[in-house]
């Protein structure tokens, strides 16, 4: 039994070399092509704002290559977590692009769309029944969380993909899905050992990222035999080594030995990574333990407010040699003028954060290392407020005060911030934050996922 | 004699989000000998991580993972990524305090 698939790139729209991809699809005995389109790395704005971080042109370019080559070979194309966050808006956005490419290229096929936004009343019922459980760490939630959050998605497992394929789909577009489920669905249907299918999927979902040096994003080919799988980069210029593959198996996951999926847990304690050729790696020993209760993870994006920001550089040695004390005074002065300008009631609605790049701007209070830096620092300040207008107003007053805040050694009006751009105020728009880190028990893996078939 | 640092021994030290609520740090060692040396030094423990990262030691998970010659350190995020008070959206620069951590030579381990 041999099953083989290609993951062309870590994120649809990221781009890959057409020649390498076409050669691989045409010459290799592939059973399917699958590509992930999702990430929570960019924060909750992608889900909350109904946007995708790659451009429509970039996504269309990748989809055109994928659709043409998979239709030419008559193998399924699976896309997971459409449009970055897998919300309904994102799924429909991608479906329109697929339709457009099909029309332009004269392609015909059966498509399946799998939305991943559960009904809010169903979720509230599940919460009441004690069937929604928090993962550590999780924020406090109430029934209102399910009513007020802009979008909530539930990360599907392999079963909805399998159901879509059984229904005759050539192209499957899924809302929010487990990255690994997308790649594991067909191997599991074809009888591949569950441990191997899930473990390979965990590594391959990032495309060709499990190589020694990913100078250009390209794809990965995964091939299963009875008790092992082999990963080989699509690009002849790139190579997998046991270290590069093993390190990628750990990527973005808290526990290297146990990794949860909707239907169970990958157990990777007895895994072996061996060189197969000088650029491919053989992996064996992975196991999978089915779960007692089938759960899917919820993600939700809630509006925090609207943002206005200013960045400025300080290089005056007098300020820098006594920066902390000066900046505390300047912030207090800024708070005073903002309150005078807006009134306490409106000022209380504004929350400003200050990051001092060059002085613990990344790790903040948690920085334990000491560096001498009296050369140059960057001050980045952001106000979040219930309206854009209020955020702009607060930031204008705060940044103006700090710009001209007195420096003890100088007598007269000073300008303390070097602005690199005009205008120096940056309107950052809405800010969303994740408000759920919970799993919900399903009666059936398909419970939340109604599949819509479309003929193109 | 100057002590070797973790950064000079490792092939890779990196950090990344493990979902919106957790951070994870991977330390990949080049061979079994170096992996065994770092693990047996005991230098990466909850107390060290707590000190370096200003983190409650009880919240720190440490995994010595021989199949990948890797040490994995995971802990909760202070805020979910993208939150107005978050400073590192992808969690990509959180590993820095580990790079210059000194690893005692084998013979000095009691």
Coordinates of C-alpha atoms in Angstrom, one line a residue:
Chain A
X1 CA 0.0 0.0 0.0
X2 CA 1.4 3.4 -1.0
X3 CA -0.3 6.7 -0.6
X4 CA 1.3 10.0 -1.6
X5 CA 0.4 13.6 -1.5
X6 CA 1.8 17.1 -2.1
X7 CA 1.6 20.1 0.2
X8 CA 2.6 23.0 -2.1
X9 CA 3.2 25.8 0.4
X10 CA 2.6 26.6 4.0
X11 CA -0.1 29.1 3.4
X12 CA -2.2 29.5 0.2
X13 CA -1.2 32.7 -1.4
X14 CA 2.4 32.4 -0.2
X15 CA 3.6 31.5 -3.7
X16 CA 5.7 28.6 -5.0
X17 CA 7.7 27.9 -8.2
X18 CA 5.4 26.7 -10.9
X19 CA 8.0 24.5 -12.7
X20 CA 8.8 22.5 -9.6
X21 CA 5.2 22.1 -8.7
X22 CA 4.0 21.1 -12.2
X23 CA 6.9 18.6 -12.6
X24 CA 6.0 17.0 -9.2
X25 CA 2.3 16.7 -9.9
X26 CA 2.8 15.3 -13.4
X27 CA 5.6 12.9 -12.6
X28 CA 4.8 11.6 -9.1
X29 CA 2.1 9.1 -8.3
X30 CA 0.2 11.6 -6.1
X31 CA -3.2 10.8 -4.6
X32 CA -4.1 14.4 -3.8
X33 CA -2.9 17.9 -3.2
X34 CA -3.8 19.7 0.0
X35 CA -2.9 23.2 1.1
X36 CA -3.5 25.0 4.4
X37 CA -4.7 28.6 4.3
X38 CA -5.0 29.3 8.0
X39 CA -3.1 30.8 10.9
X40 CA -3.9 32.4 14.2
X41 CA -0.4 34.0 14.3
X42 CA -1.6 37.4 13.0
X43 CA -3.9 37.8 15.9
X44 CA -7.7 37.9 15.9
X45 CA -8.1 40.7 13.4
X46 CA -8.2 38.3 10.5
X47 CA -11.3 36.6 11.9
X48 CA -12.8 39.7 13.4
X49 CA -12.3 42.1 10.5
X50 CA -13.3 39.7 7.7
X51 CA -10.0 40.0 5.9
X52 CA -7.3 37.8 4.6
X53 CA -3.6 38.9 5.0
X54 CA -2.5 37.8 1.6
X55 CA -3.8 39.7 -1.4
X56 CA -6.6 38.4 -3.7
X57 CA -4.1 38.4 -6.6
X58 CA -1.6 36.2 -4.7
X59 CA -4.3 33.7 -3.7
X60 CA -5.7 33.6 -7.2
X61 CA -2.3 33.0 -8.7
X62 CA -1.7 30.0 -6.4
X63 CA -5.2 28.6 -6.9
X64 CA -4.9 28.8 -10.7
X65 CA -1.9 26.5 -10.6
X66 CA -3.4 24.2 -8.1
X67 CA -6.8 23.9 -9.9
X68 CA -5.3 23.4 -13.4
X69 CA -2.8 20.7 -12.3
X70 CA -5.1 18.8 -10.0
X71 CA -7.9 18.8 -12.6
X72 CA -5.4 17.7 -15.3
X73 CA -4.4 14.7 -13.2
X74 CA -8.0 14.2 -11.8
X75 CA -6.9 14.2 -8.1
X76 CA -8.7 16.0 -5.3
X77 CA -7.6 19.4 -4.1
X78 CA -8.2 20.2 -0.4
X79 CA -8.0 23.7 1.1
X80 CA -8.3 24.1 4.8
X81 CA -9.0 27.2 7.0
X82 CA -9.9 29.2 3.9
X83 CA -9.0 32.9 4.0
X84 CA -6.7 32.7 7.0
X85 CA -9.2 32.3 9.8
X86 CA -11.8 30.0 8.2
X87 CA -14.8 32.2 9.0
X88 CA -17.8 32.3 6.6
X89 CA -16.7 35.5 5.1
X90 CA -13.3 34.1 4.4
X91 CA -14.7 30.9 2.9
X92 CA -17.0 32.7 0.6
X93 CA -14.2 35.1 -0.4
X94 CA -12.1 32.1 -1.5
X95 CA -15.0 30.3 -3.2
X96 CA -15.5 33.4 -5.5
X97 CA -11.8 33.2 -6.5
X98 CA -12.1 29.5 -7.3
X99 CA -15.2 30.1 -9.4
X100 CA -13.5 32.9 -11.2
X101 CA -10.4 30.7 -12.0
X102 CA -12.6 27.8 -13.2
X103 CA -14.5 30.2 -15.5
X104 CA -11.3 31.7 -16.9
X105 CA -9.6 28.3 -17.4
X106 CA -12.7 26.4 -18.6
X107 CA -12.5 23.9 -15.7
X108 CA -15.4 21.8 -14.5
X109 CA -15.6 19.9 -11.3
X110 CA -17.7 19.2 -8.1
X111 CA -16.8 21.5 -5.3
X112 CA -17.7 21.1 -1.6
X113 CA -17.8 24.1 0.8
X114 CA -17.7 23.3 4.5
X115 CA -18.5 26.3 6.7
X116 CA -17.2 26.2 10.3
X117 CA -19.2 28.8 12.2
X118 CA -21.5 26.9 14.6
X119 CA -24.9 28.2 15.5
X120 CA -24.7 30.5 18.5
X121 CA -27.8 29.1 20.3
X122 CA -26.3 25.6 19.9
X123 CA -23.1 26.8 21.6
X124 CA -25.1 28.4 24.4
X125 CA -27.0 25.1 24.9
X126 CA -23.6 23.2 25.0
X127 CA -22.3 25.7 27.6
X128 CA -25.4 25.1 29.7
X129 CA -25.0 21.3 29.4
X130 CA -21.4 21.5 30.6
X131 CA -20.0 20.3 27.2
X132 CA -17.7 23.3 26.6
X133 CA -14.5 23.0 28.5
X134 CA -11.7 25.5 28.9
X135 CA -8.1 24.8 27.9
X136 CA -5.4 26.3 30.1
X137 CA -5.0 29.3 30.0
X138 CA -8.5 30.5 29.0
X139 CA -10.4 33.7 29.6
X140 CA -13.7 33.8 31.5
X141 CA -16.7 33.4 29.3
X142 CA -20.4 33.7 29.7
X143 CA -23.4 33.0 27.5
X144 CA -22.9 36.6 26.3
X145 CA -19.5 35.7 24.9
X146 CA -21.4 33.5 22.4
X147 CA -23.9 36.3 21.6
X148 CA -21.5 39.3 21.3
X149 CA -18.3 37.9 19.8
X150 CA -18.1 39.0 16.1
X151 CA -17.2 35.6 14.7
X152 CA -16.7 32.2 16.3
X153 CA -15.3 29.2 14.4
X154 CA -14.9 25.6 15.4
X155 CA -11.8 23.8 14.1
X156 CA -13.0 20.7 12.2
X157 CA -11.3 17.3 12.2
X158 CA -10.8 14.9 9.3
X159 CA -14.4 13.6 9.1
X160 CA -16.0 16.6 7.2
X161 CA -13.3 16.4 4.5
X162 CA -13.9 12.6 4.2
X163 CA -17.7 13.2 3.9
X164 CA -17.1 15.8 1.2
X165 CA -14.9 13.4 -0.8
X166 CA -17.4 10.5 -0.4
X167 CA -20.0 12.9 -1.7
X168 CA -18.0 13.3 -4.9
X169 CA -16.1 16.5 -4.3
X170 CA -13.0 17.1 -6.5
X171 CA -12.3 20.4 -4.7
X172 CA -12.9 20.8 -1.0
X173 CA -12.9 24.3 0.5
X174 CA -13.1 24.2 4.3
X175 CA -13.7 26.8 6.9
X176 CA -11.6 26.6 10.0
X177 CA -10.0 23.2 10.1
X178 CA -7.2 21.4 12.0
X179 CA -4.2 21.9 9.7
X180 CA -3.2 18.3 10.2
X181 CA -6.8 17.0 9.6
X182 CA -6.7 18.5 6.1
X183 CA -3.7 16.4 5.2
X184 CA -4.6 13.3 7.2
X185 CA -8.2 12.8 5.9
X186 CA -7.4 10.9 2.6
X187 CA -4.5 8.8 4.0
X188 CA -6.8 7.7 6.8
X189 CA -9.6 6.8 4.3
X190 CA -7.0 4.8 2.3
X191 CA -6.0 2.8 5.4
X192 CA -2.8 4.5 6.4
X193 CA -1.9 3.9 10.0
X194 CA -3.4 6.7 12.1
X195 CA -0.2 7.6 13.9
X196 CA 1.7 8.0 10.7
X197 CA -1.1 9.8 8.9
X198 CA -1.5 12.5 11.6
X199 CA 2.2 12.9 12.3
X200 CA 3.1 13.3 8.6
X201 CA 0.2 15.8 8.4
X202 CA 1.5 17.8 11.3
X203 CA 4.8 18.3 9.5
X204 CA 3.6 18.6 5.9
X205 CA 0.9 21.2 6.6
X206 CA 3.6 23.9 6.5
X207 CA 4.5 23.0 2.9
X208 CA 8.3 22.7 2.5
X209 CA 9.1 24.4 5.9
X210 CA 10.7 21.2 7.3
X211 CA 13.9 21.8 5.3
X212 CA 17.3 22.9 6.5
X213 CA 17.1 26.4 4.9
X214 CA 13.8 27.6 3.5
X215 CA 15.3 30.4 1.4
X216 CA 12.2 30.2 -0.9
X217 CA 8.8 28.7 0.1
X218 CA 8.2 25.5 -1.9
X219 CA 6.3 22.3 -1.3
X220 CA 6.7 18.9 0.4
X221 CA 5.9 15.5 -0.9
X222 CA 4.8 12.9 1.6
X223 CA 4.7 9.2 0.8
X224 CA 3.5 6.4 3.1
X225 CA 4.5 2.8 3.2
X226 CA 3.1 0.3 5.6
X227 CA 5.1 1.4 8.7
X228 CA 6.8 4.6 7.8
X229 CA 6.5 7.8 5.8
X230 CA 9.0 9.7 3.7
X231 CA 9.2 13.5 3.4
X232 CA 10.9 15.0 0.4
X233 CA 11.0 18.6 -0.7
X234 CA 9.5 19.5 -4.0
X235 CA 12.4 21.9 -4.8
X236 CA 15.5 20.0 -6.0
X237 CA 17.5 22.8 -4.3
X238 CA 16.3 22.0 -0.8
X239 CA 16.9 19.2 1.6
X240 CA 15.3 17.5 4.6
X241 CA 17.5 16.2 7.3
X242 CA 16.4 14.2 10.4
X243 CA 17.0 17.4 12.4
X244 CA 15.0 19.7 10.1
X245 CA 12.1 17.3 10.1
X246 CA 12.2 16.6 13.8
X247 CA 12.4 20.3 14.6
X248 CA 9.4 20.9 12.5
X249 CA 7.4 18.2 14.2
X250 CA 7.8 20.4 17.3
X251 CA 6.9 23.6 15.7
X252 CA 4.1 25.7 17.2
X253 CA 3.1 23.0 19.6
X254 CA 3.5 23.1 23.4
X255 CA 4.1 19.4 24.0
X256 CA 6.4 17.4 21.8
X257 CA 5.1 14.0 22.8
X258 CA 1.3 14.4 22.9
X259 CA -0.5 16.5 20.3
X260 CA -4.3 16.8 20.5
X261 CA -6.5 16.6 17.4
X262 CA -10.3 16.6 17.3
X263 CA -10.5 12.8 17.3
X264 CA -7.6 11.9 19.6
X265 CA -4.0 12.4 20.4
X266 CA -0.7 11.9 18.5
X267 CA 1.8 10.0 20.6
X268 CA 5.3 10.8 19.4
X269 CA 7.5 9.3 22.2
X270 CA 8.8 6.4 20.2
X271 CA 9.4 8.2 16.9
X272 CA 12.5 7.6 14.7
X273 CA 13.8 10.2 12.2
X274 CA 16.3 8.7 9.8
X275 CA 18.0 10.0 6.6
X276 CA 16.4 8.2 3.6
X277 CA 18.5 9.9 0.9
X278 CA 20.7 13.0 1.1
X279 CA 17.5 15.1 0.9
X280 CA 14.6 13.0 2.2
X281 CA 13.8 11.7 5.6
X282 CA 12.1 8.5 6.8
X283 CA 9.9 8.7 9.9
X284 CA 8.5 5.8 11.8
X285 CA 7.1 4.9 15.3
X286 CA 4.3 7.5 15.5
X287 CA 1.1 6.4 17.3
X288 CA -2.4 7.8 17.6
X289 CA -4.8 7.3 20.5
X290 CA -8.5 7.9 19.8
X291 CA -10.2 10.2 22.3
X292 CA -13.1 9.2 24.5
X293 CA -15.1 12.3 23.6
X294 CA -14.9 14.0 20.2
X295 CA -14.1 17.6 20.7
X296 CA -13.3 20.6 18.4
X297 CA -11.6 23.8 19.4
X298 CA -13.4 27.1 19.3
X299 CA -11.8 30.4 18.3
X300 CA -13.6 33.8 18.7
X301 CA -12.7 37.3 17.8
X302 CA -14.0 40.2 19.9
X303 CA -13.6 43.9 19.3
X304 CA -11.3 45.7 21.7
X305 CA -11.7 49.1 20.2
X306 CA -10.0 51.4 17.6
X307 CA -6.4 52.3 17.6
X308 CA -4.2 55.3 16.9
X309 CA -0.4 55.1 17.1
X310 CA 2.7 57.2 17.0
X311 CA 6.3 56.1 16.7
X312 CA 9.2 58.4 17.4
X313 CA 13.0 58.1 17.9
X314 CA 14.9 59.6 20.8
X315 CA 18.7 60.2 20.5
X316 CA 19.3 63.1 22.9
X317 CA 21.9 61.7 25.4
X318 CA 20.5 63.8 28.2
X319 CA 17.1 62.1 28.0
X320 CA 18.6 58.7 27.4
X321 CA 21.0 58.8 30.5
X322 CA 18.0 59.3 32.8
X323 CA 15.3 57.9 30.5
X324 CA 13.1 56.1 33.0
X325 CA 12.6 59.0 35.3
X326 CA 12.0 61.4 32.4
X327 CA 9.6 59.1 30.7
X328 CA 7.5 58.6 33.8
X329 CA 7.2 62.3 34.2
X330 CA 6.4 62.8 30.5
X331 CA 3.7 60.1 30.7
X332 CA 2.1 61.7 33.7
X333 CA 2.2 65.1 31.9
X334 CA 0.5 63.4 28.8
X335 CA -2.2 61.9 31.0
X336 CA -2.8 65.4 32.5
X337 CA -3.2 67.1 29.2
X338 CA -5.3 64.3 27.7
X339 CA -7.7 64.5 30.7
X340 CA -7.9 68.3 30.4
X341 CA -8.6 68.0 26.6
X342 CA -11.1 65.1 26.7
X343 CA -12.6 65.2 30.2
X344 CA -12.1 62.4 32.7
X345 CA -15.1 60.5 31.5
X346 CA -13.9 60.1 27.9
X347 CA -10.2 59.8 29.0
X348 CA -11.1 56.8 31.1
X349 CA -12.3 55.0 28.0
X350 CA -8.9 55.3 26.4
X351 CA -6.1 52.9 27.1
X352 CA -2.6 53.7 26.0
X353 CA 0.4 51.3 25.9
X354 CA 4.0 52.5 25.5
X355 CA 6.8 50.3 24.1
X356 CA 10.3 51.5 24.4
X357 CA 12.3 49.8 21.6
X358 CA 15.9 49.5 22.6
X359 CA 14.9 49.3 26.2
X360 CA 13.0 46.1 26.8
X361 CA 10.3 46.9 24.2
X362 CA 9.8 43.1 23.5
X363 CA 10.1 41.4 26.8
X364 CA 9.0 44.4 28.9
X365 CA 9.1 44.0 32.7
X366 CA 10.1 40.4 32.1
X367 CA 13.5 41.3 30.7
X368 CA 16.3 40.2 33.1
X369 CA 19.3 41.1 31.0
X370 CA 21.0 44.4 31.3
X371 CA 22.3 46.4 28.3
X372 CA 23.9 49.8 28.2
X373 CA 22.1 51.8 25.6
X374 CA 22.6 55.6 25.6
X375 CA 22.6 55.8 21.8
X376 CA 19.1 55.7 20.5
X377 CA 15.7 54.3 21.4
X378 CA 12.3 54.1 19.7
X379 CA 9.0 55.0 21.5
X380 CA 5.9 53.4 20.1
X381 CA 2.6 54.4 21.7
X382 CA -0.9 53.1 20.9
X383 CA -4.2 54.3 22.3
X384 CA -7.2 52.0 22.1
X385 CA -10.6 53.7 22.5
X386 CA -14.3 52.8 21.7
X387 CA -14.3 55.0 18.6
X388 CA -11.6 55.8 16.0
X389 CA -12.2 59.5 16.6
X390 CA -11.6 59.3 20.3
X391 CA -8.4 57.2 19.8
X392 CA -7.1 59.8 17.3
X393 CA -7.9 62.6 19.7
X394 CA -6.2 61.0 22.7
X395 CA -3.1 60.0 20.8
X396 CA -2.7 63.4 19.3
X397 CA -2.7 65.0 22.7
X398 CA -0.5 62.4 24.3
X399 CA 2.2 62.3 21.6
X400 CA 2.2 66.1 21.4
X401 CA 2.8 66.4 25.1
X402 CA 5.6 63.9 25.1
X403 CA 7.2 65.5 22.0
X404 CA 7.5 68.8 23.9
X405 CA 7.9 67.6 27.4
X406 CA 10.6 69.5 29.3
X407 CA 14.1 67.9 29.7
X408 CA 15.6 69.2 33.0
X409 CA 18.9 70.3 31.6
X410 CA 17.5 72.3 28.7
X411 CA 15.8 75.7 29.2
X412 CA 13.1 76.4 26.6
X413 CA 10.8 74.4 24.3
X414 CA 12.2 71.1 23.1
X415 CA 11.1 68.5 20.5
X416 CA 12.0 65.1 21.8
X417 CA 10.7 62.7 19.2
X418 CA 12.1 62.1 15.7
X419 CA 9.1 61.1 13.5
X420 CA 10.1 59.0 10.5
X421 CA 6.9 59.6 8.5
X422 CA 4.3 62.2 7.7
X423 CA 1.7 62.3 9.0
X424 CA 3.3 61.0 12.2
X425 CA 0.0 59.7 13.6
X426 CA -0.9 56.2 12.3
X427 CA -4.6 55.2 12.3
X428 CA -4.6 51.5 13.0
X429 CA -8.3 50.8 12.8
X430 CA -10.2 48.2 14.8
X431 CA -8.4 45.8 17.2
X432 CA -9.7 42.4 17.9
X433 CA -8.6 39.9 20.5
X434 CA -9.1 36.2 20.9
X435 CA -11.7 35.5 23.6
X436 CA -12.0 31.7 23.5
X437 CA -9.6 29.0 24.3
X438 CA -12.1 26.2 24.8
X439 CA -13.1 22.9 23.3
X440 CA -16.7 21.7 22.7
X441 CA -17.9 18.1 22.7
X442 CA -19.7 17.0 19.6
X443 CA -22.3 14.2 19.4
X444 CA -20.9 13.4 15.9
X445 CA -17.8 14.8 14.2
X446 CA -20.1 16.2 11.5
X447 CA -22.5 17.9 13.9
X448 CA -21.4 21.5 13.2
X449 CA -20.4 21.0 9.6
X450 CA -23.1 21.1 6.9
X451 CA -21.5 20.5 3.5
X452 CA -22.7 22.4 0.5
X453 CA -21.9 20.8 -2.9
X454 CA -21.6 23.0 -6.0
X455 CA -21.1 22.0 -9.7
X456 CA -18.8 24.2 -11.6
Chain B
X1 CA 37.8 28.9 31.6
X2 CA 34.7 30.4 30.0
X3 CA 31.6 28.3 30.0
X4 CA 29.9 27.2 26.8
X5 CA 26.6 29.0 26.2
X6 CA 23.4 27.3 25.1
X7 CA 23.5 29.4 22.0
X8 CA 27.0 28.1 21.0
X9 CA 25.9 24.4 21.6
X10 CA 22.5 24.4 19.9
X11 CA 21.7 24.1 16.2
X12 CA 18.5 26.1 16.7
X13 CA 16.9 28.1 19.5
X14 CA 13.6 29.6 18.6
X15 CA 10.2 30.6 20.0
X16 CA 6.8 30.7 18.5
X17 CA 3.1 30.8 19.4
X18 CA 1.6 27.4 20.2
X19 CA -1.9 28.8 19.6
X20 CA -3.0 32.2 20.8
X21 CA -2.6 31.4 24.5
X22 CA 0.8 29.7 24.7
X23 CA 4.4 30.3 23.9
X24 CA 6.8 27.5 23.1
X25 CA 10.6 27.5 22.9
X26 CA 12.6 24.8 21.0
X27 CA 16.2 24.1 21.7
X28 CA 17.6 21.7 19.1
X29 CA 20.9 20.1 19.9
X30 CA 23.2 18.7 17.2
X31 CA 23.9 15.2 18.5
X32 CA 23.1 12.8 21.3
X33 CA 26.2 13.7 23.3
X34 CA 25.4 17.4 23.4
X35 CA 21.8 16.7 24.1
X36 CA 22.7 14.5 27.0
X37 CA 25.2 17.1 28.3
X38 CA 22.7 19.9 28.4
X39 CA 19.9 17.7 29.9
X40 CA 22.1 16.2 32.5
X41 CA 23.5 19.6 33.5
X42 CA 20.0 20.4 34.8
X43 CA 20.5 24.0 33.7
X44 CA 17.1 24.1 32.0
X45 CA 14.7 23.6 34.8
X46 CA 11.6 25.4 36.1
X47 CA 13.7 27.7 38.4
X48 CA 16.0 28.9 35.6
X49 CA 13.1 29.5 33.2
X50 CA 11.2 31.3 36.0
X51 CA 14.2 33.5 36.6
X52 CA 14.9 34.2 32.9
X53 CA 11.4 34.8 31.8
X54 CA 9.7 36.3 34.9
X55 CA 7.3 33.4 34.9
X56 CA 5.6 31.5 37.7
X57 CA 7.6 28.3 37.8
X58 CA 4.5 26.2 38.3
X59 CA 3.3 27.4 34.8
X60 CA 6.5 26.3 33.0
X61 CA 6.4 23.0 31.1
X62 CA 9.8 21.4 30.2
X63 CA 10.1 18.4 27.9
X64 CA 13.4 16.6 27.2
X65 CA 12.6 15.0 23.9
X66 CA 15.3 12.5 22.9
X67 CA 13.8 11.4 19.5
X68 CA 14.5 15.0 18.2
X69 CA 17.5 15.7 20.5
X70 CA 15.4 18.7 21.6
X71 CA 14.4 20.5 24.8
X72 CA 11.0 22.1 24.6
X73 CA 9.9 24.8 27.1
X74 CA 6.3 26.0 27.0
X75 CA 4.5 28.6 29.1
X76 CA 1.3 30.7 29.0
X77 CA 1.2 33.9 27.1
X78 CA 0.9 37.0 29.2
X79 CA -1.9 38.0 26.8
X80 CA -3.3 36.3 23.7
X81 CA -1.4 37.4 20.6
X82 CA -2.7 40.6 19.0
X83 CA -4.1 41.8 22.3
X84 CA -3.5 45.6 22.7
X85 CA -0.9 44.8 25.5
X86 CA 0.8 42.0 23.6
X87 CA 4.3 42.9 22.4
X88 CA 5.2 40.0 20.1
X89 CA 2.5 38.9 17.7
X90 CA 4.1 35.6 16.5
X91 CA 6.0 35.0 19.8
X92 CA 9.2 34.8 17.6
X93 CA 11.6 36.8 19.9
X94 CA 10.8 35.3 23.3
X95 CA 13.7 32.8 23.3
X96 CA 16.4 35.5 23.6
X97 CA 17.2 35.2 27.3
X98 CA 18.2 31.5 26.7
X99 CA 20.9 32.2 24.1
X100 CA 23.6 33.3 26.5
X101 CA 22.7 30.9 29.3
X102 CA 25.9 29.2 30.5
X103 CA 26.0 25.4 30.4
X104 CA 28.4 23.9 32.9
X105 CA 31.0 21.4 31.5
X106 CA 30.3 17.7 32.1
X107 CA 33.0 17.2 34.7
X108 CA 31.7 19.9 36.9
X109 CA 28.3 18.2 37.2
X110 CA 28.1 16.5 40.6

